[in-house]
Amino acid sequence: DGGITQSPKYLFRKEGQNVTLSCEQNLNHDAMYWYRQDPGQGLRLIYYSQIVNDFQKGDIAEGYSVSREKKESFPLTVTSAQKNPTAFYLCASSKWGASNTGELFFGEGSRLTVL
Amino acid sequence: GESVGLHLPTLSVQEGDNSIINCAYSNSASDYFIWYKQESGKGPQFIIDIRSNMDKRQGQRVTVLLNKTVKHLSLQIAATQPGDSAVYFCAENSNAGGTSYGKLTFGQGTILTVHP
């Protein structure tokens, strides 16, 4: 079945450590996204990528980095510069261009806790 | 900046009742709207969408209504079931600048609780 796989589902990190969250999709979608979700809030866009080897900052990119070396993969690194990294992180993908309706397909999320 | 928001953060209904979840948006250029359902600890799931050239769209047990005059969107769930309990988000895409990508702006979400 086609879909988006995020790993790990739960991750604990000590302060000062970088961590990388994995996101893989087999939907043949061009665009991929990372959102952050905090309790009582909607989803906020961290980074997005329209095509391989290209990505753009979203609304809250500070303290995060991404790469897009393959169409299927869009890993997110939460760096030590991110002051409040504890959150639920959601990866999504969508079609691009004329066929794009705007609908996002989401993974199951990764919950990061900083100890 | 533009935003999408919800009138009510929580909604409790009895099983079998109809539910109505509301959403206000401020970007008059918004041309595409989506409702997502998110169960605890999971990613959002698509429920139904509507384009700005429509006023109403129906799915299975769900209806989305769009009032562009007052920039209001609603999701109606018929015969609500306990399995409908979740957080519901509205989102909009303004397709700003002609760049056709799925950069959605999400509202805060409404918690729907269905009592048996």
Short mmCIF file of N, CA, C and O in Angstrom, two decimals, chain A residues 9-10 31 33 35 37 40-45 48 50 57-59 88 90 94-109 111, chain B residues 31-34 36 38-47 49-51 87 89 91-93 95 99-109 111:
data_model
loop_
_atom_site.label_atom_id
_atom_site.label_comp_id
_atom_site.label_asym_id
_atom_site.label_seq_id
_atom_site.Cartn_x
_atom_site.Cartn_y
_atom_site.Cartn_z
N LYS A 9 8.62 6.58 16.04
CA LYS A 9 7.33 7.10 16.50
C LYS A 9 7.53 7.91 17.79
O LYS A 9 6.85 8.91 18.01
N TYR A 10 8.44 7.44 18.63
CA TYR A 10 8.76 8.16 19.87
C TYR A 10 10.27 8.32 19.93
O TYR A 10 11.02 7.40 19.61
N ALA A 31 6.08 16.88 -3.83
CA ALA A 31 6.26 17.79 -2.71
C ALA A 31 6.18 17.07 -1.37
O ALA A 31 5.37 16.17 -1.18
N TYR A 33 6.58 17.86 3.11
CA TYR A 33 6.45 18.92 4.11
C TYR A 33 6.73 18.38 5.51
O TYR A 33 6.49 17.21 5.79
N TYR A 35 5.58 19.49 9.43
CA TYR A 35 4.78 20.34 10.30
C TYR A 35 5.10 20.00 11.76
O TYR A 35 5.41 18.87 12.09
N GLN A 37 3.36 20.19 15.62
CA GLN A 37 2.08 20.34 16.31
C GLN A 37 2.30 20.38 17.81
O GLN A 37 2.93 19.47 18.38
N GLY A 40 -3.08 22.01 21.75
CA GLY A 40 -3.99 23.15 21.66
C GLY A 40 -3.73 24.07 20.49
O GLY A 40 -4.33 25.15 20.40
N GLN A 41 -2.84 23.65 19.60
CA GLN A 41 -2.53 24.49 18.44
C GLN A 41 -2.70 23.71 17.16
O GLN A 41 -2.67 22.49 17.14
N GLY A 42 -2.82 24.45 16.09
CA GLY A 42 -2.87 23.82 14.78
C GLY A 42 -1.47 23.46 14.32
O GLY A 42 -0.49 23.62 15.04
N LEU A 43 -1.39 22.95 13.13
CA LEU A 43 -0.10 22.55 12.55
C LEU A 43 0.63 23.78 12.01
O LEU A 43 0.04 24.63 11.34
N ARG A 44 1.92 23.84 12.28
CA ARG A 44 2.74 24.95 11.78
C ARG A 44 3.82 24.38 10.87
O ARG A 44 4.50 23.43 11.22
N LEU A 45 4.01 25.03 9.74
CA LEU A 45 4.91 24.53 8.71
C LEU A 45 6.36 24.87 9.05
O LEU A 45 6.70 26.03 9.29
N TYR A 48 9.36 22.88 3.60
CA TYR A 48 8.73 22.11 2.54
C TYR A 48 9.67 22.03 1.34
O TYR A 48 10.57 22.85 1.17
N GLN A 50 9.59 21.20 -2.90
CA GLN A 50 8.78 21.00 -4.10
C GLN A 50 9.38 19.92 -5.01
O GLN A 50 8.65 19.19 -5.68
N LYS A 57 12.03 27.36 3.50
CA LYS A 57 11.64 27.54 4.88
C LYS A 57 10.15 27.79 4.98
O LYS A 57 9.56 28.48 4.16
N GLY A 58 9.58 27.22 6.03
CA GLY A 58 8.20 27.51 6.35
C GLY A 58 8.12 28.63 7.37
O GLY A 58 8.97 29.50 7.43
N ASP A 59 7.09 28.56 8.20
CA ASP A 59 6.86 29.64 9.17
C ASP A 59 7.75 29.57 10.41
O ASP A 59 7.97 30.58 11.08
N PHE A 88 5.05 17.20 18.62
CA PHE A 88 4.64 16.13 17.72
C PHE A 88 4.95 16.61 16.30
O PHE A 88 4.50 17.68 15.89
N LEU A 90 4.94 16.08 12.21
CA LEU A 90 4.19 15.42 11.15
C LEU A 90 4.82 15.70 9.79
O LEU A 90 5.09 16.84 9.44
N SER A 94 2.44 15.78 -1.12
CA SER A 94 1.34 16.12 -2.02
C SER A 94 1.84 16.09 -3.45
O SER A 94 3.04 16.11 -3.72
N LYS A 95 0.89 16.07 -4.36
CA LYS A 95 1.23 16.23 -5.76
C LYS A 95 1.69 17.67 -5.97
O LYS A 95 1.52 18.52 -5.10
N TRP A 96 2.23 17.93 -7.12
CA TRP A 96 2.71 19.28 -7.42
C TRP A 96 2.25 19.68 -8.82
O TRP A 96 1.99 18.84 -9.65
N GLY A 97 2.14 20.95 -9.05
CA GLY A 97 1.79 21.44 -10.37
C GLY A 97 0.31 21.37 -10.64
O GLY A 97 -0.52 21.43 -9.73
N ALA A 98 -0.05 21.21 -11.90
CA ALA A 98 -1.45 21.29 -12.32
C ALA A 98 -2.33 20.24 -11.67
O ALA A 98 -3.52 20.43 -11.48
N SER A 99 -1.72 19.09 -11.31
CA SER A 99 -2.53 18.02 -10.72
C SER A 99 -2.72 18.20 -9.22
O SER A 99 -3.41 17.43 -8.58
N ASN A 100 -2.11 19.20 -8.67
CA ASN A 100 -2.17 19.38 -7.23
C ASN A 100 -3.50 19.99 -6.81
O ASN A 100 -3.91 21.02 -7.32
N THR A 101 -4.16 19.35 -5.87
CA THR A 101 -5.40 19.90 -5.34
C THR A 101 -5.15 20.64 -4.03
O THR A 101 -6.03 21.32 -3.54
N GLY A 102 -3.99 20.48 -3.49
CA GLY A 102 -3.71 21.06 -2.20
C GLY A 102 -3.82 20.06 -1.07
O GLY A 102 -3.43 20.34 0.05
N GLU A 103 -4.38 18.87 -1.35
CA GLU A 103 -4.54 17.88 -0.29
C GLU A 103 -3.19 17.33 0.12
O GLU A 103 -2.37 16.98 -0.69
N LEU A 104 -2.99 17.28 1.41
CA LEU A 104 -1.78 16.69 1.97
C LEU A 104 -2.08 15.29 2.50
O LEU A 104 -3.15 15.03 3.06
N PHE A 105 -1.12 14.41 2.33
CA PHE A 105 -1.20 13.07 2.88
C PHE A 105 -0.18 13.00 4.01
O PHE A 105 1.01 13.24 3.80
N PHE A 106 -0.64 12.66 5.20
CA PHE A 106 0.20 12.72 6.38
C PHE A 106 0.70 11.35 6.82
O PHE A 106 0.04 10.33 6.64
N GLY A 107 1.87 11.38 7.46
CA GLY A 107 2.36 10.21 8.16
C GLY A 107 1.73 10.14 9.54
O GLY A 107 0.88 10.96 9.90
N GLU A 108 2.15 9.15 10.33
CA GLU A 108 1.56 8.93 11.65
C GLU A 108 2.20 9.80 12.73
O GLU A 108 1.75 9.81 13.87
N GLY A 109 3.26 10.49 12.39
CA GLY A 109 3.86 11.42 13.33
C GLY A 109 4.99 10.83 14.15
O GLY A 109 5.10 9.61 14.33
N ARG A 111 6.84 11.68 17.92
CA ARG A 111 6.76 12.50 19.13
C ARG A 111 8.15 12.62 19.73
O ARG A 111 8.74 11.62 20.16
N ASP B 31 -8.74 29.64 -2.11
CA ASP B 31 -9.55 29.03 -3.15
C ASP B 31 -9.76 27.53 -2.96
O ASP B 31 -10.38 26.88 -3.79
N TYR B 32 -9.24 27.02 -1.88
CA TYR B 32 -9.38 25.59 -1.64
C TYR B 32 -9.38 25.35 -0.15
O TYR B 32 -8.52 25.87 0.57
N PHE B 33 -10.32 24.54 0.33
CA PHE B 33 -10.47 24.31 1.75
C PHE B 33 -10.60 22.81 2.01
O PHE B 33 -11.22 22.09 1.23
N ILE B 34 -9.99 22.39 3.11
CA ILE B 34 -10.01 20.97 3.46
C ILE B 34 -10.36 20.80 4.92
O ILE B 34 -9.96 21.62 5.77
N TYR B 36 -9.74 18.03 7.96
CA TYR B 36 -9.00 16.84 8.38
C TYR B 36 -9.50 16.38 9.74
O TYR B 36 -9.91 17.18 10.58
N GLN B 38 -8.18 14.19 13.07
CA GLN B 38 -6.98 13.66 13.70
C GLN B 38 -7.33 12.94 14.99
O GLN B 38 -7.82 13.56 15.94
N GLU B 39 -7.07 11.66 15.02
CA GLU B 39 -7.25 10.88 16.24
C GLU B 39 -5.99 10.98 17.08
O GLU B 39 -4.91 11.27 16.58
N SER B 40 -6.15 10.72 18.36
CA SER B 40 -5.06 10.91 19.31
C SER B 40 -3.80 10.14 18.90
O SER B 40 -3.86 8.93 18.65
N GLY B 41 -2.68 10.83 18.82
CA GLY B 41 -1.40 10.20 18.52
C GLY B 41 -1.22 9.79 17.07
O GLY B 41 -0.26 9.06 16.76
N LYS B 42 -2.11 10.25 16.20
CA LYS B 42 -2.01 9.87 14.79
C LYS B 42 -1.92 11.11 13.90
O LYS B 42 -2.14 12.23 14.34
N GLY B 43 -1.59 10.89 12.65
CA GLY B 43 -1.56 11.98 11.69
C GLY B 43 -2.95 12.32 11.21
O GLY B 43 -3.87 11.51 11.29
N PRO B 44 -3.17 13.54 10.74
CA PRO B 44 -4.47 13.95 10.22
C PRO B 44 -4.88 13.13 9.00
O PRO B 44 -4.03 12.77 8.18
N GLN B 45 -6.17 12.88 8.92
CA GLN B 45 -6.71 12.14 7.77
C GLN B 45 -7.70 13.04 7.03
O GLN B 45 -8.52 13.72 7.65
N PHE B 46 -7.62 13.00 5.72
CA PHE B 46 -8.52 13.79 4.87
C PHE B 46 -9.96 13.36 5.06
O PHE B 46 -10.27 12.16 5.10
N ILE B 47 -10.86 14.35 5.21
CA ILE B 47 -12.28 14.04 5.29
C ILE B 47 -12.98 14.47 4.01
O ILE B 47 -13.61 13.67 3.32
N ASP B 49 -13.08 18.01 0.95
CA ASP B 49 -12.55 19.29 0.52
C ASP B 49 -13.60 20.03 -0.32
O ASP B 49 -14.61 19.47 -0.73
N ILE B 50 -13.34 21.30 -0.56
CA ILE B 50 -14.24 22.10 -1.38
C ILE B 50 -13.46 23.24 -2.01
O ILE B 50 -12.58 23.83 -1.37
N ARG B 51 -13.79 23.53 -3.25
CA ARG B 51 -13.15 24.65 -3.94
C ARG B 51 -14.02 25.89 -3.78
O ARG B 51 -15.21 25.80 -3.52
N VAL B 87 -10.02 15.29 16.87
CA VAL B 87 -9.83 16.72 16.63
C VAL B 87 -10.03 16.97 15.14
O VAL B 87 -9.50 16.24 14.31
N PHE B 89 -9.68 19.66 12.01
CA PHE B 89 -9.00 20.86 11.55
C PHE B 89 -9.55 21.29 10.20
O PHE B 89 -9.74 20.46 9.31
N ALA B 91 -8.43 23.72 6.96
CA ALA B 91 -7.21 24.26 6.38
C ALA B 91 -7.54 24.90 5.05
O ALA B 91 -8.51 24.51 4.38
N GLU B 92 -6.75 25.88 4.68
CA GLU B 92 -7.00 26.55 3.42
C GLU B 92 -5.70 26.68 2.63
O GLU B 92 -4.61 26.70 3.19
N ASN B 93 -5.89 26.77 1.33
CA ASN B 93 -4.78 26.96 0.40
C ASN B 93 -5.14 28.13 -0.49
O ASN B 93 -6.16 28.11 -1.16
N ASN B 95 -3.04 29.25 -2.80
CA ASN B 95 -2.32 29.17 -4.07
C ASN B 95 -1.68 30.50 -4.41
O ASN B 95 -1.72 30.95 -5.54
N THR B 99 1.80 29.83 -7.41
CA THR B 99 2.61 28.65 -7.14
C THR B 99 1.68 27.55 -6.65
O THR B 99 1.13 27.64 -5.57
N SER B 100 1.54 26.53 -7.42
CA SER B 100 0.54 25.51 -7.12
C SER B 100 1.12 24.45 -6.21
O SER B 100 1.50 23.38 -6.66
N TYR B 101 1.22 24.71 -4.95
CA TYR B 101 1.70 23.72 -4.01
C TYR B 101 0.73 23.61 -2.86
O TYR B 101 -0.11 24.46 -2.65
N GLY B 102 0.87 22.53 -2.13
CA GLY B 102 -0.08 22.27 -1.05
C GLY B 102 0.31 22.88 0.25
O GLY B 102 0.28 22.22 1.28
N LYS B 103 0.67 24.15 0.28
CA LYS B 103 1.06 24.82 1.52
C LYS B 103 -0.21 25.27 2.21
O LYS B 103 -0.74 26.34 1.92
N LEU B 104 -0.68 24.44 3.09
CA LEU B 104 -1.93 24.69 3.77
C LEU B 104 -1.72 25.49 5.04
O LEU B 104 -0.73 25.33 5.73
N THR B 105 -2.70 26.34 5.34
CA THR B 105 -2.74 27.05 6.61
C THR B 105 -3.83 26.40 7.45
O THR B 105 -4.98 26.33 7.02
N PHE B 106 -3.46 25.95 8.64
CA PHE B 106 -4.38 25.20 9.48
C PHE B 106 -4.97 26.06 10.59
O PHE B 106 -4.31 26.96 11.13
N GLY B 107 -6.20 25.74 10.94
CA GLY B 107 -6.82 26.33 12.12
C GLY B 107 -6.37 25.61 13.37
O GLY B 107 -5.61 24.64 13.31
N GLN B 108 -6.86 26.07 14.52
CA GLN B 108 -6.47 25.49 15.81
C GLN B 108 -7.00 24.09 16.02
O GLN B 108 -6.38 23.29 16.69
N GLY B 109 -8.15 23.80 15.50
CA GLY B 109 -8.76 22.50 15.70
C GLY B 109 -9.92 22.55 16.68
O GLY B 109 -9.93 23.37 17.60
N ILE B 111 -12.14 19.93 19.20
CA ILE B 111 -12.21 18.60 19.77
C ILE B 111 -13.67 18.16 19.79
O ILE B 111 -14.50 18.78 20.44
#
